[in-house]
Amino acid sequence: REMAAPVFAVPSGPLRGEYDGVLVLTDLEADDAVALKVLATRLRGVPMLVVVGEGDTDKTEFAKGLLCWLGLDEGTVVVQSRRSGTPFPAPLRALYEEEASRSAAQVQALPDTSAPSAQALPVLSPAGNDVESAREKFAGVQVELFLGRTSRPLALLLKPPHELVHVSPSALARTAGAMYGSFNLVQLRNRHWPAQKGTGEGKRAEA
Protein backbone atom coordinates (compact mmCIF):
# COMPACT_ATOMS: atom_id res chain seq x y z
CA ARG A 1 0.00 0.00 0.00
CA GLU A 2 1.41 3.37 -1.04
CA MET A 3 2.00 5.97 1.67
CA ALA A 4 0.06 9.19 1.21
CA ALA A 5 2.16 12.20 0.21
CA PRO A 6 2.68 14.66 3.09
CA VAL A 7 0.30 17.60 3.23
CA PHE A 8 0.19 20.77 5.31
CA ALA A 9 -3.02 20.51 7.32
CA VAL A 10 -4.85 23.54 8.69
CA PRO A 11 -7.34 22.18 11.24
CA SER A 12 -9.65 25.17 11.59
CA GLY A 13 -10.41 28.71 10.48
CA PRO A 14 -10.90 30.27 7.02
CA LEU A 15 -8.01 28.25 5.54
CA ARG A 16 -9.11 24.91 6.97
CA GLY A 17 -8.01 22.08 4.72
CA GLU A 18 -5.02 20.14 3.41
CA TYR A 19 -2.41 21.63 1.07
CA ASP A 20 0.02 19.66 -1.06
CA GLY A 21 2.50 22.51 -1.57
CA VAL A 22 3.46 25.62 0.37
CA LEU A 23 4.89 28.82 -1.09
CA VAL A 24 6.71 31.05 1.40
CA LEU A 25 7.70 34.64 0.61
CA THR A 26 10.00 35.91 3.37
CA ASP A 27 12.54 38.58 4.23
CA LEU A 28 14.02 36.23 6.89
CA GLU A 29 13.73 38.79 9.67
CA ALA A 30 13.11 37.52 13.18
CA ASP A 31 9.30 37.44 13.03
CA ASP A 32 9.40 35.29 9.89
CA ALA A 33 11.90 32.87 11.44
CA VAL A 34 9.61 32.51 14.47
CA ALA A 35 6.58 31.87 12.23
CA LEU A 36 8.43 29.14 10.33
CA LYS A 37 9.63 27.55 13.57
CA VAL A 38 6.07 27.41 14.89
CA LEU A 39 4.88 25.72 11.68
CA ALA A 40 7.94 23.53 11.09
CA THR A 41 6.57 20.24 12.46
CA ARG A 42 3.54 20.39 10.17
CA LEU A 43 5.55 21.57 7.15
CA ARG A 44 8.10 18.74 7.15
CA GLY A 45 7.99 16.67 4.01
CA VAL A 46 5.61 19.04 2.22
CA PRO A 47 6.99 20.44 -1.06
CA MET A 48 7.99 24.08 -0.51
CA LEU A 49 9.23 26.99 -2.57
CA VAL A 50 10.85 29.65 -0.40
CA VAL A 51 11.33 33.04 -2.07
CA VAL A 52 13.64 35.37 -0.15
CA GLY A 53 13.98 39.10 -0.72
CA GLU A 54 14.22 42.62 0.73
CA GLY A 55 17.33 43.87 2.53
CA ASP A 56 20.73 44.64 1.05
CA THR A 57 22.11 41.12 0.80
CA ASP A 58 21.59 37.82 -0.97
CA LYS A 59 19.78 35.60 1.54
CA THR A 60 19.96 32.25 -0.24
CA GLU A 61 22.53 30.73 2.13
CA PHE A 62 20.76 32.25 5.15
CA ALA A 63 17.54 30.53 4.10
CA LYS A 64 19.28 27.21 3.54
CA GLY A 65 20.80 27.33 7.01
CA LEU A 66 17.48 28.21 8.68
CA LEU A 67 15.56 25.54 6.78
CA CYS A 68 18.16 22.91 7.65
CA TRP A 69 17.98 23.87 11.33
CA LEU A 70 14.18 23.56 11.23
CA GLY A 71 14.30 20.23 9.42
CA LEU A 72 12.64 21.69 6.32
CA ASP A 73 15.50 21.36 3.87
CA GLU A 74 14.57 18.13 2.10
CA GLY A 75 12.53 18.80 -1.03
CA THR A 76 12.60 22.57 -0.57
CA VAL A 77 13.71 25.04 -3.25
CA VAL A 78 15.00 28.55 -2.44
CA VAL A 79 14.96 31.49 -4.87
CA GLN A 80 16.48 34.92 -4.27
CA SER A 81 14.20 37.73 -5.41
CA ARG A 82 14.31 41.52 -5.28
CA ARG A 83 16.59 43.12 -2.69
CA SER A 84 16.16 46.60 -1.26
CA GLY A 85 18.41 49.28 0.21
CA THR A 86 17.44 48.42 3.79
CA PRO A 87 20.41 47.08 5.78
CA PHE A 88 19.84 43.54 7.03
CA PRO A 89 20.17 43.43 10.86
CA ALA A 90 23.75 42.56 11.79
CA PRO A 91 22.86 40.19 14.69
CA LEU A 92 20.56 38.17 12.42
CA ARG A 93 23.17 38.11 9.68
CA ALA A 94 25.72 36.68 12.13
CA LEU A 95 23.31 33.98 13.35
CA TYR A 96 22.35 32.93 9.83
CA GLU A 97 25.96 32.87 8.65
CA GLU A 98 26.93 30.67 11.59
CA GLU A 99 24.11 28.23 10.91
CA ALA A 100 24.74 28.18 7.16
CA SER A 101 28.44 27.42 7.67
CA ARG A 102 27.73 24.21 9.57
CA SER A 103 24.60 22.98 7.83
CA ALA A 104 24.54 20.26 5.23
CA ALA A 105 21.27 21.46 3.80
CA GLN A 106 19.60 19.53 1.01
CA VAL A 107 17.85 22.69 -0.15
CA GLN A 108 18.09 23.41 -3.85
CA ALA A 109 18.88 27.04 -4.68
CA LEU A 110 17.89 28.11 -8.18
CA PRO A 111 20.39 30.51 -9.75
CA ASP A 112 18.98 33.40 -11.72
CA THR A 113 20.97 33.26 -14.95
CA SER A 114 19.30 36.44 -16.15
CA ALA A 115 21.29 38.44 -13.59
CA PRO A 116 24.71 36.78 -13.28
CA SER A 117 26.46 39.84 -11.84
CA ALA A 118 23.80 40.78 -9.30
CA GLN A 119 26.11 40.41 -6.31
CA ALA A 120 28.52 43.01 -7.59
CA LEU A 121 25.98 45.74 -8.31
CA PRO A 122 24.80 48.38 -5.82
CA VAL A 123 21.15 47.74 -5.04
CA LEU A 124 20.06 51.34 -5.55
CA SER A 125 22.03 52.15 -8.70
CA PRO A 126 20.16 52.17 -12.06
CA ALA A 127 21.95 48.99 -13.11
CA GLY A 128 21.33 47.47 -9.69
CA ASN A 129 17.62 48.19 -9.95
CA ASP A 130 17.52 46.53 -13.36
CA VAL A 131 19.07 43.43 -11.82
CA GLU A 132 16.62 43.46 -8.92
CA SER A 133 13.70 43.69 -11.36
CA ALA A 134 15.13 40.73 -13.26
CA ARG A 135 15.43 38.76 -10.03
CA GLU A 136 11.83 39.56 -9.14
CA LYS A 137 10.56 38.39 -12.53
CA PHE A 138 12.66 35.22 -12.35
CA ALA A 139 11.22 34.46 -8.92
CA GLY A 140 7.72 35.11 -10.28
CA VAL A 141 8.29 32.51 -13.01
CA GLN A 142 9.39 29.98 -10.38
CA VAL A 143 6.28 30.74 -8.33
CA GLU A 144 4.07 30.14 -11.37
CA LEU A 145 5.77 26.81 -12.08
CA PHE A 146 5.54 25.72 -8.45
CA LEU A 147 1.85 26.54 -8.17
CA GLY A 148 1.24 24.64 -11.40
CA ARG A 149 2.79 21.49 -9.93
CA THR A 150 0.38 21.41 -6.99
CA SER A 151 -3.33 20.67 -6.87
CA ARG A 152 -4.04 22.72 -3.74
CA PRO A 153 -1.27 25.23 -2.92
CA LEU A 154 -1.03 27.55 0.07
CA ALA A 155 0.95 30.81 0.05
CA LEU A 156 2.40 32.30 3.24
CA LEU A 157 3.22 35.90 2.37
CA LEU A 158 5.57 37.24 5.05
CA LYS A 159 7.18 40.01 2.96
CA PRO A 160 5.95 42.37 0.22
CA PRO A 161 4.71 39.92 -2.43
CA HIS A 162 6.23 41.63 -5.48
CA GLU A 163 6.65 38.30 -7.27
CA LEU A 164 2.90 37.72 -7.48
CA VAL A 165 2.61 40.58 -9.98
CA HIS A 166 4.30 38.21 -12.45
CA VAL A 167 2.01 35.22 -11.73
CA SER A 168 -1.05 34.50 -13.84
CA PRO A 169 -4.52 35.24 -12.44
CA SER A 170 -5.50 31.59 -12.98
CA ALA A 171 -2.63 30.35 -10.79
CA LEU A 172 -3.43 32.89 -8.08
CA ALA A 173 -7.15 32.05 -8.15
CA ARG A 174 -6.49 28.45 -7.14
CA THR A 175 -4.06 29.37 -4.35
CA ALA A 176 -5.14 29.92 -0.75
CA GLY A 177 -3.09 32.46 1.16
CA ALA A 178 -2.29 34.14 4.43
CA MET A 179 -0.20 37.26 4.77
CA TYR A 180 1.23 39.95 6.97
CA GLY A 181 -0.71 42.92 5.61
CA SER A 182 -0.40 46.66 6.16
CA PHE A 183 3.28 47.49 5.58
CA ASN A 184 3.73 44.71 3.01
CA LEU A 185 0.73 45.86 1.00
CA VAL A 186 1.91 49.47 1.12
CA GLN A 187 5.34 48.42 -0.17
CA LEU A 188 3.73 46.39 -2.94
CA ARG A 189 1.58 49.35 -4.03
CA ASN A 190 4.44 51.84 -3.85
CA ARG A 191 6.64 49.63 -6.02
CA HIS A 192 4.15 48.70 -8.72
CA TRP A 193 1.41 51.37 -8.59
CA PRO A 194 3.16 54.51 -7.29
CA ALA A 195 0.61 56.83 -8.89
CA GLN A 196 -1.89 55.74 -6.22
CA LYS A 197 0.37 56.77 -3.34
CA GLY A 198 -1.38 59.30 -1.13
CA THR A 199 -4.59 59.26 -3.16
CA GLY A 200 -7.99 58.41 -1.76
CA GLU A 201 -7.89 55.11 -3.63
CA GLY A 202 -4.46 54.31 -2.25
CA LYS A 203 -5.51 55.13 1.31
CA ARG A 204 -8.55 52.89 1.00
CA ALA A 205 -6.30 50.07 -0.23
CA GLU A 206 -4.03 50.52 2.80
CA ALA A 207 -7.00 50.37 5.15
XYZ file of C-alpha atoms in Angstrom:
207
model
C 0.000 0.000 0.000
C 1.414 3.369 -1.039
C 1.999 5.971 1.666
C 0.064 9.187 1.214
C 2.156 12.198 0.212
C 2.676 14.664 3.087
C 0.301 17.598 3.225
C 0.191 20.767 5.309
C -3.019 20.513 7.319
C -4.855 23.537 8.694
C -7.343 22.177 11.238
C -9.650 25.170 11.590
C -10.414 28.711 10.479
C -10.904 30.269 7.023
C -8.010 28.254 5.544
C -9.111 24.914 6.968
C -8.014 22.077 4.717
C -5.025 20.141 3.408
C -2.411 21.630 1.074
C 0.017 19.661 -1.059
C 2.501 22.506 -1.572
C 3.462 25.622 0.368
C 4.890 28.822 -1.091
C 6.706 31.055 1.402
C 7.701 34.643 0.606
C 9.997 35.912 3.371
C 12.543 38.584 4.232
C 14.017 36.233 6.895
C 13.731 38.792 9.667
C 13.109 37.523 13.179
C 9.297 37.442 13.027
C 9.404 35.295 9.894
C 11.897 32.873 11.442
C 9.609 32.506 14.473
C 6.581 31.868 12.231
C 8.429 29.141 10.329
C 9.634 27.548 13.568
C 6.065 27.412 14.891
C 4.875 25.719 11.685
C 7.944 23.525 11.089
C 6.573 20.239 12.460
C 3.541 20.392 10.173
C 5.549 21.570 7.154
C 8.100 18.737 7.150
C 7.986 16.671 4.007
C 5.606 19.036 2.217
C 6.986 20.443 -1.061
C 7.995 24.075 -0.506
C 9.226 26.988 -2.569
C 10.847 29.652 -0.400
C 11.327 33.036 -2.072
C 13.639 35.373 -0.155
C 13.979 39.101 -0.718
C 14.223 42.621 0.726
C 17.329 43.871 2.527
C 20.733 44.643 1.050
C 22.114 41.117 0.801
C 21.585 37.818 -0.972
C 19.783 35.598 1.540
C 19.965 32.250 -0.236
C 22.533 30.735 2.134
C 20.758 32.252 5.154
C 17.542 30.532 4.095
C 19.284 27.214 3.536
C 20.800 27.329 7.015
C 17.484 28.205 8.679
C 15.556 25.541 6.777
C 18.161 22.906 7.650
C 17.976 23.874 11.333
C 14.176 23.565 11.226
C 14.300 20.226 9.416
C 12.643 21.695 6.324
C 15.502 21.359 3.868
C 14.568 18.134 2.097
C 12.527 18.804 -1.031
C 12.597 22.571 -0.573
C 13.706 25.041 -3.247
C 14.998 28.548 -2.441
C 14.964 31.490 -4.869
C 16.485 34.925 -4.266
C 14.195 37.727 -5.413
C 14.311 41.520 -5.278
C 16.589 43.119 -2.689
C 16.162 46.603 -1.263
C 18.406 49.277 0.209
C 17.439 48.417 3.787
C 20.413 47.076 5.784
C 19.838 43.544 7.031
C 20.167 43.431 10.860
C 23.753 42.558 11.791
C 22.857 40.186 14.688
C 20.560 38.174 12.423
C 23.168 38.110 9.683
C 25.724 36.679 12.134
C 23.314 33.984 13.345
C 22.348 32.934 9.831
C 25.964 32.869 8.650
C 26.933 30.672 11.588
C 24.110 28.228 10.913
C 24.737 28.179 7.156
C 28.435 27.422 7.675
C 27.731 24.209 9.574
C 24.602 22.979 7.834
C 24.538 20.256 5.234
C 21.269 21.461 3.800
C 19.597 19.527 1.014
C 17.847 22.691 -0.149
C 18.094 23.412 -3.854
C 18.881 27.036 -4.680
C 17.887 28.110 -8.176
C 20.386 30.508 -9.747
C 18.981 33.397 -11.720
C 20.971 33.260 -14.948
C 19.296 36.445 -16.153
C 21.294 38.442 -13.590
C 24.707 36.779 -13.283
C 26.461 39.842 -11.844
C 23.797 40.778 -9.296
C 26.107 40.406 -6.314
C 28.524 43.009 -7.593
C 25.983 45.743 -8.312
C 24.805 48.376 -5.818
C 21.150 47.743 -5.043
C 20.060 51.342 -5.551
C 22.027 52.146 -8.704
C 20.155 52.169 -12.057
C 21.954 48.987 -13.112
C 21.334 47.473 -9.695
C 17.625 48.192 -9.948
C 17.517 46.533 -13.365
C 19.071 43.434 -11.820
C 16.615 43.461 -8.917
C 13.697 43.692 -11.360
C 15.128 40.726 -13.263
C 15.428 38.763 -10.032
C 11.829 39.564 -9.135
C 10.559 38.394 -12.534
C 12.664 35.224 -12.352
C 11.215 34.459 -8.920
C 7.718 35.108 -10.283
C 8.292 32.508 -13.005
C 9.390 29.980 -10.379
C 6.280 30.743 -8.326
C 4.071 30.143 -11.373
C 5.772 26.815 -12.080
C 5.545 25.715 -8.449
C 1.852 26.538 -8.170
C 1.238 24.639 -11.402
C 2.790 21.493 -9.931
C 0.379 21.407 -6.989
C -3.332 20.672 -6.872
C -4.043 22.722 -3.743
C -1.274 25.230 -2.917
C -1.026 27.551 0.074
C 0.946 30.814 0.046
C 2.396 32.300 3.238
C 3.215 35.904 2.373
C 5.567 37.238 5.047
C 7.177 40.007 2.958
C 5.955 42.374 0.222
C 4.708 39.919 -2.434
C 6.230 41.626 -5.483
C 6.649 38.301 -7.270
C 2.895 37.716 -7.481
C 2.609 40.583 -9.978
C 4.297 38.206 -12.455
C 2.013 35.225 -11.734
C -1.052 34.497 -13.843
C -4.520 35.238 -12.445
C -5.499 31.593 -12.978
C -2.634 30.352 -10.791
C -3.430 32.891 -8.080
C -7.155 32.053 -8.152
C -6.488 28.455 -7.139
C -4.064 29.370 -4.351
C -5.139 29.918 -0.750
C -3.086 32.463 1.157
C -2.295 34.141 4.433
C -0.198 37.257 4.766
C 1.233 39.946 6.968
C -0.707 42.917 5.607
C -0.398 46.657 6.159
C 3.281 47.486 5.577
C 3.734 44.712 3.013
C 0.726 45.856 1.004
C 1.911 49.467 1.123
C 5.337 48.421 -0.172
C 3.730 46.386 -2.943
C 1.583 49.350 -4.028
C 4.435 51.836 -3.849
C 6.642 49.631 -6.021
C 4.150 48.696 -8.718
C 1.405 51.373 -8.592
C 3.162 54.510 -7.292
C 0.612 56.832 -8.891
C -1.892 55.741 -6.220
C 0.372 56.765 -3.343
C -1.384 59.305 -1.126
C -4.586 59.264 -3.161
C -7.988 58.405 -1.758
C -7.894 55.107 -3.629
C -4.456 54.313 -2.248
C -5.510 55.128 1.315
C -8.553 52.893 1.000
C -6.298 50.068 -0.231
C -4.029 50.523 2.802
C -6.998 50.371 5.150
